[in-house]
PDB file of C-alpha atoms and ligand atoms in Angstrom:
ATOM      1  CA  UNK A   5       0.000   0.000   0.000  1.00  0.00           C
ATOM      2  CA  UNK A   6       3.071   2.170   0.719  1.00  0.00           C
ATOM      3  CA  UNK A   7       4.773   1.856  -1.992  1.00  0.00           C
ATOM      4  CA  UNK A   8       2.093   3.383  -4.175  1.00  0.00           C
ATOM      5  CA  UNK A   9       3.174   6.456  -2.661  1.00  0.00           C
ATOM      6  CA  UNK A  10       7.398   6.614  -3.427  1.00  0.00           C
ATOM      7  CA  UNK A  11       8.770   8.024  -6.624  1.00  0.00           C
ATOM      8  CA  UNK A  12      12.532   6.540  -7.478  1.00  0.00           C
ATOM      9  CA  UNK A  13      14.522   9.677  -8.198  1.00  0.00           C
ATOM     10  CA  UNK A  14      14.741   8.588 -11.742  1.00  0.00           C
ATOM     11  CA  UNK A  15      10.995   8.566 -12.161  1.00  0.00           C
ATOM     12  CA  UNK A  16      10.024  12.221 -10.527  1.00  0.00           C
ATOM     13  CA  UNK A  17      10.440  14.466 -13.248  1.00  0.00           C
ATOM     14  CA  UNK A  18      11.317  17.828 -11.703  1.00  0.00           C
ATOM     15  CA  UNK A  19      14.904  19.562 -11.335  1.00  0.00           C
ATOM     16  CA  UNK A  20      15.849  22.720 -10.155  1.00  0.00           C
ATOM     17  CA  UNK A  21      15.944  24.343 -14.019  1.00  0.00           C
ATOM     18  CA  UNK A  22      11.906  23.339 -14.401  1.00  0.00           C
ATOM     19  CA  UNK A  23      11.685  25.938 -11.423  1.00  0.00           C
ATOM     20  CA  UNK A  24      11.548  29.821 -12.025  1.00  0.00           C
ATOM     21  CA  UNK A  25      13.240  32.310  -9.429  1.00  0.00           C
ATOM     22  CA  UNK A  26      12.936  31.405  -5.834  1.00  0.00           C
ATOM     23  CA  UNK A  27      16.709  31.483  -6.184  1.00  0.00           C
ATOM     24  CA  UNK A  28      17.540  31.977  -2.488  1.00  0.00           C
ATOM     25  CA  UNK A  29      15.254  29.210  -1.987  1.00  0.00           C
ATOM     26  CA  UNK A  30      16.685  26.914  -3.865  1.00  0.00           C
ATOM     27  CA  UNK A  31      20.525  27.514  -2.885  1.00  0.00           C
ATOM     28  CA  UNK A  32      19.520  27.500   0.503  1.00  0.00           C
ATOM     29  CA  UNK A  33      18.036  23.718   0.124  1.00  0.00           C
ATOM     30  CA  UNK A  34      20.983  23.217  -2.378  1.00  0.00           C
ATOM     31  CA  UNK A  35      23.331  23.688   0.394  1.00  0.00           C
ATOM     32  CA  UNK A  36      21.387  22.810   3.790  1.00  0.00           C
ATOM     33  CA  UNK A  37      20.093  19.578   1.951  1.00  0.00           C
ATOM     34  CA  UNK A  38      21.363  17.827  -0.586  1.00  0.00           C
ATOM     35  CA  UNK A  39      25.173  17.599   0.378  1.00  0.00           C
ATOM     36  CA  UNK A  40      24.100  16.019   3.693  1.00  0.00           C
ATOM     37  CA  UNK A  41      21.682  13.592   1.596  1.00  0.00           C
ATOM     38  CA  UNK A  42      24.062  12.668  -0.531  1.00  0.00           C
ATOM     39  CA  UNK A  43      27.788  12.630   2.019  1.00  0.00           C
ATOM     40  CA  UNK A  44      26.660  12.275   5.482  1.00  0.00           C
ATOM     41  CA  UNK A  45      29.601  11.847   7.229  1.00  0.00           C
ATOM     42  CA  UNK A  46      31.061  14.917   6.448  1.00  0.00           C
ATOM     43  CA  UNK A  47      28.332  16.238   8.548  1.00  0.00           C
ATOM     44  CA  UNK A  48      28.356  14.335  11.693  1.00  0.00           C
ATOM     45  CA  UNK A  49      31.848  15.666  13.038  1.00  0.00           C
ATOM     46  CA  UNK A  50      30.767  18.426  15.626  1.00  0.00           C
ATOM     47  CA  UNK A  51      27.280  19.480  16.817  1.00  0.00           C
ATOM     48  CA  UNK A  52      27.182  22.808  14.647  1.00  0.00           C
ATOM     49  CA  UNK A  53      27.352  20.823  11.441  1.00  0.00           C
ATOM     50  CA  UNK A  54      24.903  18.083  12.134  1.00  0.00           C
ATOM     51  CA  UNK A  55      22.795  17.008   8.952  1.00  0.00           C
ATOM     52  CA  UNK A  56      19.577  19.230   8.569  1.00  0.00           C
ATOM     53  CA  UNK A  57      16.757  16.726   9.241  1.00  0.00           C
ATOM     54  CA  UNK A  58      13.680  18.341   8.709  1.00  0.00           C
ATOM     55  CA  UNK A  59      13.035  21.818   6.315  1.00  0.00           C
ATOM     56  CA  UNK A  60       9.544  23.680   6.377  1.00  0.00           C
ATOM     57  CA  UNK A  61       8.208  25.277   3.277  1.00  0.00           C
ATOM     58  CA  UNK A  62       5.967  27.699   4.335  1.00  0.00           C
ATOM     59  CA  UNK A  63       3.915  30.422   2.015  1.00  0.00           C
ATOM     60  CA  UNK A  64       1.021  30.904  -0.124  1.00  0.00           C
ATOM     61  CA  UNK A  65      -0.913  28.243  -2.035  1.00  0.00           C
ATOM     62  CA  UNK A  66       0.622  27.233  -5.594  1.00  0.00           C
ATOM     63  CA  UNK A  67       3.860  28.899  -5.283  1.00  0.00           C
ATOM     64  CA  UNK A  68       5.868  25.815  -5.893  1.00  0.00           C
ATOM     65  CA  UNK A  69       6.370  23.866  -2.705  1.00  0.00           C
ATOM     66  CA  UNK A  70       5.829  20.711  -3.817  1.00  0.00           C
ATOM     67  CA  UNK A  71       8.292  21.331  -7.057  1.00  0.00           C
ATOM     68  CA  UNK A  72      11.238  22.076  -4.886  1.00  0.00           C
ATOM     69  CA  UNK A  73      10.956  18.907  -2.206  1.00  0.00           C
ATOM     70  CA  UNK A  74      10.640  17.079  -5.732  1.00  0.00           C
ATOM     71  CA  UNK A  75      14.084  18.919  -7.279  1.00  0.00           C
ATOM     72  CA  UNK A  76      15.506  18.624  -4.296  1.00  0.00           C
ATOM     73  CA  UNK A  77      14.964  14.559  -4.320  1.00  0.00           C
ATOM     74  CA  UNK A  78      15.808  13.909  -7.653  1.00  0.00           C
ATOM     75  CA  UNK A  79      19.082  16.050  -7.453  1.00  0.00           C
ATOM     76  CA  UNK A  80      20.096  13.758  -4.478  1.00  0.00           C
ATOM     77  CA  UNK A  81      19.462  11.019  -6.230  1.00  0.00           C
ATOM     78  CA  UNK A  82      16.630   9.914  -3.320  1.00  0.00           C
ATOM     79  CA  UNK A  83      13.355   8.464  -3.458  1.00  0.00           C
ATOM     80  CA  UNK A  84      10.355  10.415  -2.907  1.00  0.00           C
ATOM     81  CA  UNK A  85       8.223   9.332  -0.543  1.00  0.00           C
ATOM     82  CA  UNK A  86       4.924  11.986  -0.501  1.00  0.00           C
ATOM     83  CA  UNK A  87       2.583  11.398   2.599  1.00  0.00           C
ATOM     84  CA  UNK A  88      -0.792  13.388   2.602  1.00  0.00           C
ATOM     85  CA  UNK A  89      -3.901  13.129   5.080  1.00  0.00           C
ATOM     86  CA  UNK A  90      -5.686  12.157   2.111  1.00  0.00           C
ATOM     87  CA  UNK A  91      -3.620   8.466   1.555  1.00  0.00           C
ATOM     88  CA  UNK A  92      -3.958   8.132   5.208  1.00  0.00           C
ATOM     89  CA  UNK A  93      -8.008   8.863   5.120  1.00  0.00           C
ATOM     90  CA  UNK A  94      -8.757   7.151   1.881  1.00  0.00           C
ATOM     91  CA  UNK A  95      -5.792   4.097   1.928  1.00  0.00           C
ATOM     92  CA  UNK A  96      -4.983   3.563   5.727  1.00  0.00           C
ATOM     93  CA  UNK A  97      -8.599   4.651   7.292  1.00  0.00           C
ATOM     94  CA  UNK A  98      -7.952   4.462  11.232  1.00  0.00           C
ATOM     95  CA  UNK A  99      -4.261   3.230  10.756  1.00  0.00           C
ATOM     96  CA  UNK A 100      -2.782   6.486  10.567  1.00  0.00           C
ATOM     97  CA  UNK A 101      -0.069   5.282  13.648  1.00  0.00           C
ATOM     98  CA  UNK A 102       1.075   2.273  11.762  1.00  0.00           C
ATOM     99  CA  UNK A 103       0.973   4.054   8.070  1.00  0.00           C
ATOM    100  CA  UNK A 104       3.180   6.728   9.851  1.00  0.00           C
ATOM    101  CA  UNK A 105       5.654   3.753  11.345  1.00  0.00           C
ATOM    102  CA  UNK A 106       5.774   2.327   7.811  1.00  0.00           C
ATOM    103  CA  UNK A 107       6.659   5.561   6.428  1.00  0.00           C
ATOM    104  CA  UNK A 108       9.687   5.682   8.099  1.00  0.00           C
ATOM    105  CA  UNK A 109      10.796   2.394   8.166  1.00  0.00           C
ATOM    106  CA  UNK A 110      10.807   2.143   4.518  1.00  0.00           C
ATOM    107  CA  UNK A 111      12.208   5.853   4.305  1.00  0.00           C
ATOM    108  CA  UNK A 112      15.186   4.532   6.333  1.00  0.00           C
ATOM    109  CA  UNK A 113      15.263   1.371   4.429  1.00  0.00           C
ATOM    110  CA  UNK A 114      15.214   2.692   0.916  1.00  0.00           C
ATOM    111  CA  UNK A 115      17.670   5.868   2.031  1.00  0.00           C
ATOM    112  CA  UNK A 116      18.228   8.493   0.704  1.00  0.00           C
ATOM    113  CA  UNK A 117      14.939   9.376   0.657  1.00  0.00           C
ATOM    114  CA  UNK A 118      12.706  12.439   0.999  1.00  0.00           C
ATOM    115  CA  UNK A 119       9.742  12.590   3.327  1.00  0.00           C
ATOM    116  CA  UNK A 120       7.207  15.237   2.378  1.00  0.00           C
ATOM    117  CA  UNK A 121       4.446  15.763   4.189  1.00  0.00           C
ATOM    118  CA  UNK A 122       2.538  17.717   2.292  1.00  0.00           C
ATOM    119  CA  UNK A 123      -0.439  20.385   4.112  1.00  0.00           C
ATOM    120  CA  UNK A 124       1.476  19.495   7.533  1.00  0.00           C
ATOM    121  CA  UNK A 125      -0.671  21.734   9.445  1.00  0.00           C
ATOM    122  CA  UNK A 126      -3.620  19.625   8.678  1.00  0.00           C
ATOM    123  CA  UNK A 127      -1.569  16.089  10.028  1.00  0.00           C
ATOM    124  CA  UNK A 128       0.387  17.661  12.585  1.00  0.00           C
ATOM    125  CA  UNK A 129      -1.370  20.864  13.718  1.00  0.00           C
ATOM    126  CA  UNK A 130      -1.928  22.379  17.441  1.00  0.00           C
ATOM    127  CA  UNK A 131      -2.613  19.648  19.409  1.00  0.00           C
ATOM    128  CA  UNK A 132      -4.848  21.275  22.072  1.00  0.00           C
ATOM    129  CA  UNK A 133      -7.962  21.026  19.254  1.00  0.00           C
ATOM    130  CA  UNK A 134     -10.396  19.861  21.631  1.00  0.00           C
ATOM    131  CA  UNK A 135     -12.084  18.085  18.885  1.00  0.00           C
ATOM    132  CA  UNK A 136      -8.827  16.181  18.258  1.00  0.00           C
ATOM    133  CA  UNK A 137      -9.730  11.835  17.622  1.00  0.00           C
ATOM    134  CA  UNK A 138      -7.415   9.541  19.665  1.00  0.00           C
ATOM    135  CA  UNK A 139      -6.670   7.774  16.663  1.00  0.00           C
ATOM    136  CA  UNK A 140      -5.023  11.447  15.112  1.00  0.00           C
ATOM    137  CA  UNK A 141      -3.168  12.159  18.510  1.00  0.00           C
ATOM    138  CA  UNK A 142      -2.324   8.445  18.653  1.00  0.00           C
ATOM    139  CA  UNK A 143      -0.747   9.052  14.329  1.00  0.00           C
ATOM    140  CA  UNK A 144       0.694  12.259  15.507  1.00  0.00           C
ATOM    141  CA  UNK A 145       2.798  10.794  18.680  1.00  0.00           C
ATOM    142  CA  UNK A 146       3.828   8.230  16.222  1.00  0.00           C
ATOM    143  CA  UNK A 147       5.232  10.539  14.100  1.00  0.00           C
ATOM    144  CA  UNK A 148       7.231  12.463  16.315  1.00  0.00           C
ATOM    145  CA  UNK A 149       8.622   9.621  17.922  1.00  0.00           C
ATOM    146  CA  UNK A 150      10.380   8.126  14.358  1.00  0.00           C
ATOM    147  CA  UNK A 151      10.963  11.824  13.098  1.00  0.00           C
ATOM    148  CA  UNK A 152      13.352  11.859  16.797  1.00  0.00           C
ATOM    149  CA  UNK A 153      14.696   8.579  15.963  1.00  0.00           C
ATOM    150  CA  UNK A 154      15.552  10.056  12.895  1.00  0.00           C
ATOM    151  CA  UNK A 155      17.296  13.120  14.078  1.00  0.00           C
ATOM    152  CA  UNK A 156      19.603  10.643  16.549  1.00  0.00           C
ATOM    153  CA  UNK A 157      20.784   9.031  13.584  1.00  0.00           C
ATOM    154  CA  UNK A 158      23.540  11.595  12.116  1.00  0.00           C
ATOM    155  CA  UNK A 159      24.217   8.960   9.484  1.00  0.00           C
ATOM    156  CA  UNK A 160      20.771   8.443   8.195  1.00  0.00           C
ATOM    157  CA  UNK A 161      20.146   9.667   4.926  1.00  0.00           C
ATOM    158  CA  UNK A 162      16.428  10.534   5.376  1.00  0.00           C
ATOM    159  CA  UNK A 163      15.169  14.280   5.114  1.00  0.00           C
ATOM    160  CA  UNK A 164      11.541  15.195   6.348  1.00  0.00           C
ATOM    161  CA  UNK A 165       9.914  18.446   4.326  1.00  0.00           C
ATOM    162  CA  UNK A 166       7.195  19.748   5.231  1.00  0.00           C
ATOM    163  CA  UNK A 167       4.731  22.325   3.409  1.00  0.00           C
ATOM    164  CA  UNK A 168       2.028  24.415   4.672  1.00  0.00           C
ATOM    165  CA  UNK A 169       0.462  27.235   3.592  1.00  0.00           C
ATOM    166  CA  UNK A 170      -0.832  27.942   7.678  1.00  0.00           C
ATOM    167  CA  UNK A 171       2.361  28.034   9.398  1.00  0.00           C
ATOM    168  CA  UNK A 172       0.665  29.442  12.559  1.00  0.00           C
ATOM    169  CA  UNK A 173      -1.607  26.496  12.913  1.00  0.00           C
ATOM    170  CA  UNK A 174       1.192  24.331  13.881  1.00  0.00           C
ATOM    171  CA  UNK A 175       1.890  22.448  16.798  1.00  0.00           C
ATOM    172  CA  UNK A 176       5.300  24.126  18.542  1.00  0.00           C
ATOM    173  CA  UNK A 177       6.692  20.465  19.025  1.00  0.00           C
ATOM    174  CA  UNK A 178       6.805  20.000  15.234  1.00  0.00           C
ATOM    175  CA  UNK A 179       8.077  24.042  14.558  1.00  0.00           C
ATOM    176  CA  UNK A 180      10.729  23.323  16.716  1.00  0.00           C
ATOM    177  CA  UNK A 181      11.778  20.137  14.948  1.00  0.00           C
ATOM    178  CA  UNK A 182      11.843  22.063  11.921  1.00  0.00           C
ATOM    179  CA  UNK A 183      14.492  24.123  13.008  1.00  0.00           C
ATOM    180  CA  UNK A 184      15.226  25.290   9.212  1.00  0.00           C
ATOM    181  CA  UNK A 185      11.835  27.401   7.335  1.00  0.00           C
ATOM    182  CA  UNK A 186      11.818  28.690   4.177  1.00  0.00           C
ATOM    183  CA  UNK A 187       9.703  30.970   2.812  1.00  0.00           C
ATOM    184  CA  UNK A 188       8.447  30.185  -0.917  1.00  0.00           C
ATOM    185  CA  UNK A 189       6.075  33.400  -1.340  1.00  0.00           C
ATOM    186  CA  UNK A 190       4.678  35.051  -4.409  1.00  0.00           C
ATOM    187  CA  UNK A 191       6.749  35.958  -6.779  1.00  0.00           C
ATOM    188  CA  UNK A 192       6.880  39.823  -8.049  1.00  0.00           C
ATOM    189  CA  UNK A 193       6.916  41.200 -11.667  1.00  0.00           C
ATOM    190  CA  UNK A 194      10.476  39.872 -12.398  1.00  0.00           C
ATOM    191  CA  UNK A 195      10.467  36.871 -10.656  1.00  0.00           C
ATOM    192  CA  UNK A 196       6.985  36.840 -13.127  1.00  0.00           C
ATOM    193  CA  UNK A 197       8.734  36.902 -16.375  1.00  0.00           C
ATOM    194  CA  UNK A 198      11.645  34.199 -15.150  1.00  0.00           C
ATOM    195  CA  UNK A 199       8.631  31.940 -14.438  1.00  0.00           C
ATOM    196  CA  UNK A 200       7.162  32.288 -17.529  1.00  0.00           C
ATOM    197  CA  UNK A 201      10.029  31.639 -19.365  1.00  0.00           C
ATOM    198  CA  UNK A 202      10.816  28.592 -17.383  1.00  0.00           C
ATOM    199  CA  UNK A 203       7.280  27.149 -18.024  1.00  0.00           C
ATOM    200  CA  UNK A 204       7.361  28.191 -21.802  1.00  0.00           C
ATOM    201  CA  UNK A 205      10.660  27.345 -22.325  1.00  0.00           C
ATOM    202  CA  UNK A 206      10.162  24.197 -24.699  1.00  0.00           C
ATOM    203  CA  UNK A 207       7.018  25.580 -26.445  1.00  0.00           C
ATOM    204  CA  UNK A 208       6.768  27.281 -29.712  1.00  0.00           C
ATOM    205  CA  UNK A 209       6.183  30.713 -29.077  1.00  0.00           C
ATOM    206  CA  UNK A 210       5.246  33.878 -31.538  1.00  0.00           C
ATOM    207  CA  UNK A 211       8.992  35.490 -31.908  1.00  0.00           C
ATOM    208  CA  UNK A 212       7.529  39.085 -30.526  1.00  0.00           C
ATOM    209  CA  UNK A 213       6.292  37.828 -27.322  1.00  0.00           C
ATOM    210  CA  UNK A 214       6.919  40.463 -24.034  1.00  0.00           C
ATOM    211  CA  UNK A 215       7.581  38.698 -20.833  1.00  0.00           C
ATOM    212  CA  UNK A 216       7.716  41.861 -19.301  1.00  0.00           C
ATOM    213  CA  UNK A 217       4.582  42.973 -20.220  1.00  0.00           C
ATOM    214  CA  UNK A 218       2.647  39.609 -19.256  1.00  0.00           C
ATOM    215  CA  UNK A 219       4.291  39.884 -15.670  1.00  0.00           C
ATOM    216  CA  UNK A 220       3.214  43.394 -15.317  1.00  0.00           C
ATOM    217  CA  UNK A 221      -0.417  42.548 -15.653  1.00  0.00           C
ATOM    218  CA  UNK A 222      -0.222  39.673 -13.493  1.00  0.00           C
ATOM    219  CA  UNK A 223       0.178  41.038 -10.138  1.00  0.00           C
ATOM    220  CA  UNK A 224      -0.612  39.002  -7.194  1.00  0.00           C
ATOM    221  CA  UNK A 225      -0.235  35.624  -9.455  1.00  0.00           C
ATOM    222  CA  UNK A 226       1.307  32.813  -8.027  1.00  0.00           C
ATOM    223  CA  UNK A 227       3.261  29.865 -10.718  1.00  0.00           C
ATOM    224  CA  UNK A 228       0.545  27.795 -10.424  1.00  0.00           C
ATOM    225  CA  UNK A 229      -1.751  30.537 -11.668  1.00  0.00           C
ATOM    226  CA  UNK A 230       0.675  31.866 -14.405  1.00  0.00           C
ATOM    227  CA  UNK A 231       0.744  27.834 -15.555  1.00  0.00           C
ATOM    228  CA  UNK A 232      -2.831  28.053 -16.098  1.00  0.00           C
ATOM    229  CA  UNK A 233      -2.748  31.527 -17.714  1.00  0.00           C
ATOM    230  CA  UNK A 234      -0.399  29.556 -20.325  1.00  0.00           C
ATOM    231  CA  UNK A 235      -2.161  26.987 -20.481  1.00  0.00           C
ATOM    232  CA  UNK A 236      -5.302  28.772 -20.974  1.00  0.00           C
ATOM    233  CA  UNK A 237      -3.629  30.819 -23.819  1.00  0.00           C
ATOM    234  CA  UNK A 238      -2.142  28.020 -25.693  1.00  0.00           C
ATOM    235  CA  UNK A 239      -5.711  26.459 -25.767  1.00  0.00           C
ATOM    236  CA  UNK A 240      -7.228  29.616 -26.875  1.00  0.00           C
ATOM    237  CA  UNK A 241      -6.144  29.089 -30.920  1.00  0.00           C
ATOM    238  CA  UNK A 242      -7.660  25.378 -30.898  1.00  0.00           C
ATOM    239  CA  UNK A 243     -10.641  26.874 -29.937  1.00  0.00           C
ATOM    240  CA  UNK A 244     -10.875  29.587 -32.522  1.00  0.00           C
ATOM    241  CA  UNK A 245      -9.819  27.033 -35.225  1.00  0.00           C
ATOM    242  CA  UNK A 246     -12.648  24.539 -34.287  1.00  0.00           C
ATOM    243  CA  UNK A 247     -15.174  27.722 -34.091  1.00  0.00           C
ATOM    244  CA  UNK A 248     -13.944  29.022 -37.728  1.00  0.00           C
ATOM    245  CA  UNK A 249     -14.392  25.142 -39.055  1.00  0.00           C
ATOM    246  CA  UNK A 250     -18.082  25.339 -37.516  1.00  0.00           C
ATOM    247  CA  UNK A 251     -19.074  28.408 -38.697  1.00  0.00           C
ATOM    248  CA  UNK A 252     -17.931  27.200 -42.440  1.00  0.00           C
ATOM    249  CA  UNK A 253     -19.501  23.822 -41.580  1.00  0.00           C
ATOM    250  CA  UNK A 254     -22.804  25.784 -40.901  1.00  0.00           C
ATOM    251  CA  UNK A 255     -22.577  28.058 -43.910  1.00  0.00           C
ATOM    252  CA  UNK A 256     -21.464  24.925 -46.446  1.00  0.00           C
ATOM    253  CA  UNK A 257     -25.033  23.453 -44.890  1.00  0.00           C
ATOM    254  CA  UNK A 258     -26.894  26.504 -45.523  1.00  0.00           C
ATOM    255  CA  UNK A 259     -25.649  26.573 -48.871  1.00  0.00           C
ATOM    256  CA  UNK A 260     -26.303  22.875 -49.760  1.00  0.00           C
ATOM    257  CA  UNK A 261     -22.534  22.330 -50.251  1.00  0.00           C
ATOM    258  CA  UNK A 262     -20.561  19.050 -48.576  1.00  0.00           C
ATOM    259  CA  UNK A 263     -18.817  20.432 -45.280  1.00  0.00           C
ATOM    260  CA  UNK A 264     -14.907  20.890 -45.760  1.00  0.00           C
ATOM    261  CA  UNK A 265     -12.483  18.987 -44.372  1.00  0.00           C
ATOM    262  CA  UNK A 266     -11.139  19.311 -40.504  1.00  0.00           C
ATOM    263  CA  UNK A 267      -7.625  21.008 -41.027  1.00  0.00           C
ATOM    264  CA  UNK A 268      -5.027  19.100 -40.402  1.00  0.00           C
ATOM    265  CA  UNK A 269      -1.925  22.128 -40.175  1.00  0.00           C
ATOM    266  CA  UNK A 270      -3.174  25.008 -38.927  1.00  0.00           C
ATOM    267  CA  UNK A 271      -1.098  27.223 -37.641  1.00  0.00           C
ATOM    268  CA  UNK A 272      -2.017  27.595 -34.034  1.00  0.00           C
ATOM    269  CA  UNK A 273       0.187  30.684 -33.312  1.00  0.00           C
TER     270      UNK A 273
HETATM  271  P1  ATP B 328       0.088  24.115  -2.607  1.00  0.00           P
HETATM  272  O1  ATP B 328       0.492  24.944  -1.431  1.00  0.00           O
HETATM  273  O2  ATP B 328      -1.272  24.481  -3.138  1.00  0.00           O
HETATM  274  O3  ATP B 328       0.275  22.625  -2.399  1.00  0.00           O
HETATM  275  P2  ATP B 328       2.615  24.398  -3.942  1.00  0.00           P
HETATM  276  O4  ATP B 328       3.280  25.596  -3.346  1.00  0.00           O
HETATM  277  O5  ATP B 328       3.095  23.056  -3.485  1.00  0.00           O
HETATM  278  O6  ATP B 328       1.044  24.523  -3.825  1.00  0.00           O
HETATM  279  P3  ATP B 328       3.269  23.425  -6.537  1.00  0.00           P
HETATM  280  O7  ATP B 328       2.335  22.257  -6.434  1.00  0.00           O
HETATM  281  O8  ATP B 328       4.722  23.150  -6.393  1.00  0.00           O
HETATM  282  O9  ATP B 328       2.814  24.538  -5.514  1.00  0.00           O
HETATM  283  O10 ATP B 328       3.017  24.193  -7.911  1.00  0.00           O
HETATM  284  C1  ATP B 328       1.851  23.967  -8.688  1.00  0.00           C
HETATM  285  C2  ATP B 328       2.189  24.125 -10.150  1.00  0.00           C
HETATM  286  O11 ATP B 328       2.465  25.503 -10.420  1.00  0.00           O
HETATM  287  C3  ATP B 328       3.437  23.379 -10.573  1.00  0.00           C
HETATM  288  O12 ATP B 328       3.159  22.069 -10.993  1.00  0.00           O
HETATM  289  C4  ATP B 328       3.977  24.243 -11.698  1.00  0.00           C
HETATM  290  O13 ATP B 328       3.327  23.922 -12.896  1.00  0.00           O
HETATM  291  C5  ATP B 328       3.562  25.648 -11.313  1.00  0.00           C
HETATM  292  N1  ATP B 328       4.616  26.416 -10.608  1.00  0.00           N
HETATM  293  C6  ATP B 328       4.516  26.927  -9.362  1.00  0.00           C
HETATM  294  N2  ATP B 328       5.626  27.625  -9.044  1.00  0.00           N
HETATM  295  C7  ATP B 328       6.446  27.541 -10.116  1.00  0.00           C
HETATM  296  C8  ATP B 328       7.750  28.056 -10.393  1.00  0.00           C
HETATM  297  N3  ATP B 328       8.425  28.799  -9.517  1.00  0.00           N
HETATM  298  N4  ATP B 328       8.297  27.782 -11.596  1.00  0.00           N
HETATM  299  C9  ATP B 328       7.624  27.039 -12.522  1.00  0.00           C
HETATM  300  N5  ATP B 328       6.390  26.530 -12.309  1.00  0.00           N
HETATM  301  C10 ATP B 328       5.799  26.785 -11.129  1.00  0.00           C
END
């Protein structure tokens, strides 16, 4: 059932270079991260270099979180392991302590590997919720236990990042195991343009495009929203194609004459 949920490093599909700006961001997790992933034991010789164990990624929805835990695996050459309330709810329904214990022990067996936990606040948030289920604070003890074992180990190649988009909600025992937070916010009208070029980078664009221009009118956008503004535009063309091939359809009709063809090399443009 677990391992449904780990990507080999070869298989993820995201590097640093499919990610536009956050450049601080990604040197810092560049250099906190993947050296200690990938050479341990240059780590482990006095307390002030111990291997970072645990990184939050804090900031706004869409902002590309989940891209740089994946970078960050597949440039370490680990496996991907992504937990989420919703494999826990819909695979491991009131066995959230002993999908948690497999988590890690396959983590640690499988090293290097990546833990995200994706929407942390909603696994491990304040635990005084009144409303909290035994089974949750039973998953969430559980979790902090192997997540200490983990940090004992200065050897073990295992890395837990987290991502929220509430960092307030969460409990202090997990902020304080997360002694390392980075914040991934919006981007601004530069950062703009070096994400669209990043997600338009292998497409065939119209030579007098303005990147510039595009990021100006997109304040307040986030990547994930500038993905679907390509997106979006790039569909817009098809569109207008199949409306001009109805509208001839619909006149050829009128008109008693056999439709014309589809056509097959428009250029989309
Ligand atoms: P959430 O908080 O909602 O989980 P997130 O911060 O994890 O979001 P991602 O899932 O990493 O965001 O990003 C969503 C999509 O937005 C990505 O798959 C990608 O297409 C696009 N995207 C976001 N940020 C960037 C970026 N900096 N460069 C290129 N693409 C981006």
């Amino acid at each position: 059932r677990l391992l449904a949920d780990v990507i080999p490093p070869t298989d993820i599909g995201v590097t640093f270079d499919d990610i536009g700006a956050l450049e601080h961001v990604k040197d810092t997790l560049k250099e906190l991260v993947m050296l200690p992933l990938q050479r341990p034991e240059l780590f482990c010789k006095g307390q002030l270099t111990k291997p970072c164990k645990g990184i939050l990624l804090f900031g706004p929805p869409g902002t590309g979180k989940t891209m740089l835990a994946k970078a960050v695996a597949t440039e370490a050459g680990a496996n991907f392991i992504n937990i989420s309330m919703s494999s826990i709810t819909s695979k491991w329904f009131g066995e959230g302590e002993k999908y948690v214990k497999a988590v890690f022990s396959l983590a640690s067996k499988i090293a290097p590997s990546v833990v995200f936990v994706d929407e942390v606040d909603s696994m491990l948030g304040r635990r005084e919720n009144p409303g909290e289920h035994e089974a949750m604070r039973k998953m969430k003890n559980e979790f902090m236990v192997n997540w200490d074992g983990l940090r004992t180990k200065d050897t073990e190649r295992v890395l837990v990042l987290a991502a929220t988009n509430r960092p307030f909600d969460l409990d202090e025992a997990v902020i304080r195991r997360l002694p390392r937070r980075l914040m991934v916010n919006l981007p601004d009208s530069a950062n703009r343009a070096k994400i669209l070029k990043v997600i338009l980078a292998k497409e065939d664009l119209a030579p007098d495009i303005d990147f510039d221009a595009i990021a100006n009118m997109t304040d307040g956008y986030s990547g994930s929203d500038l993905k679907n503004l390509c997106v979006t535009a790039a569909h817009r063309p098809i569109k207008e194609i199949l409306g001009k091939e109805k509208m001839e359809g619909a006149a050829a009709l009128a008109e008693g004459r056999p439709a014309p063809a589809l056509s097959g090399s428009a250029d989309i443009r």
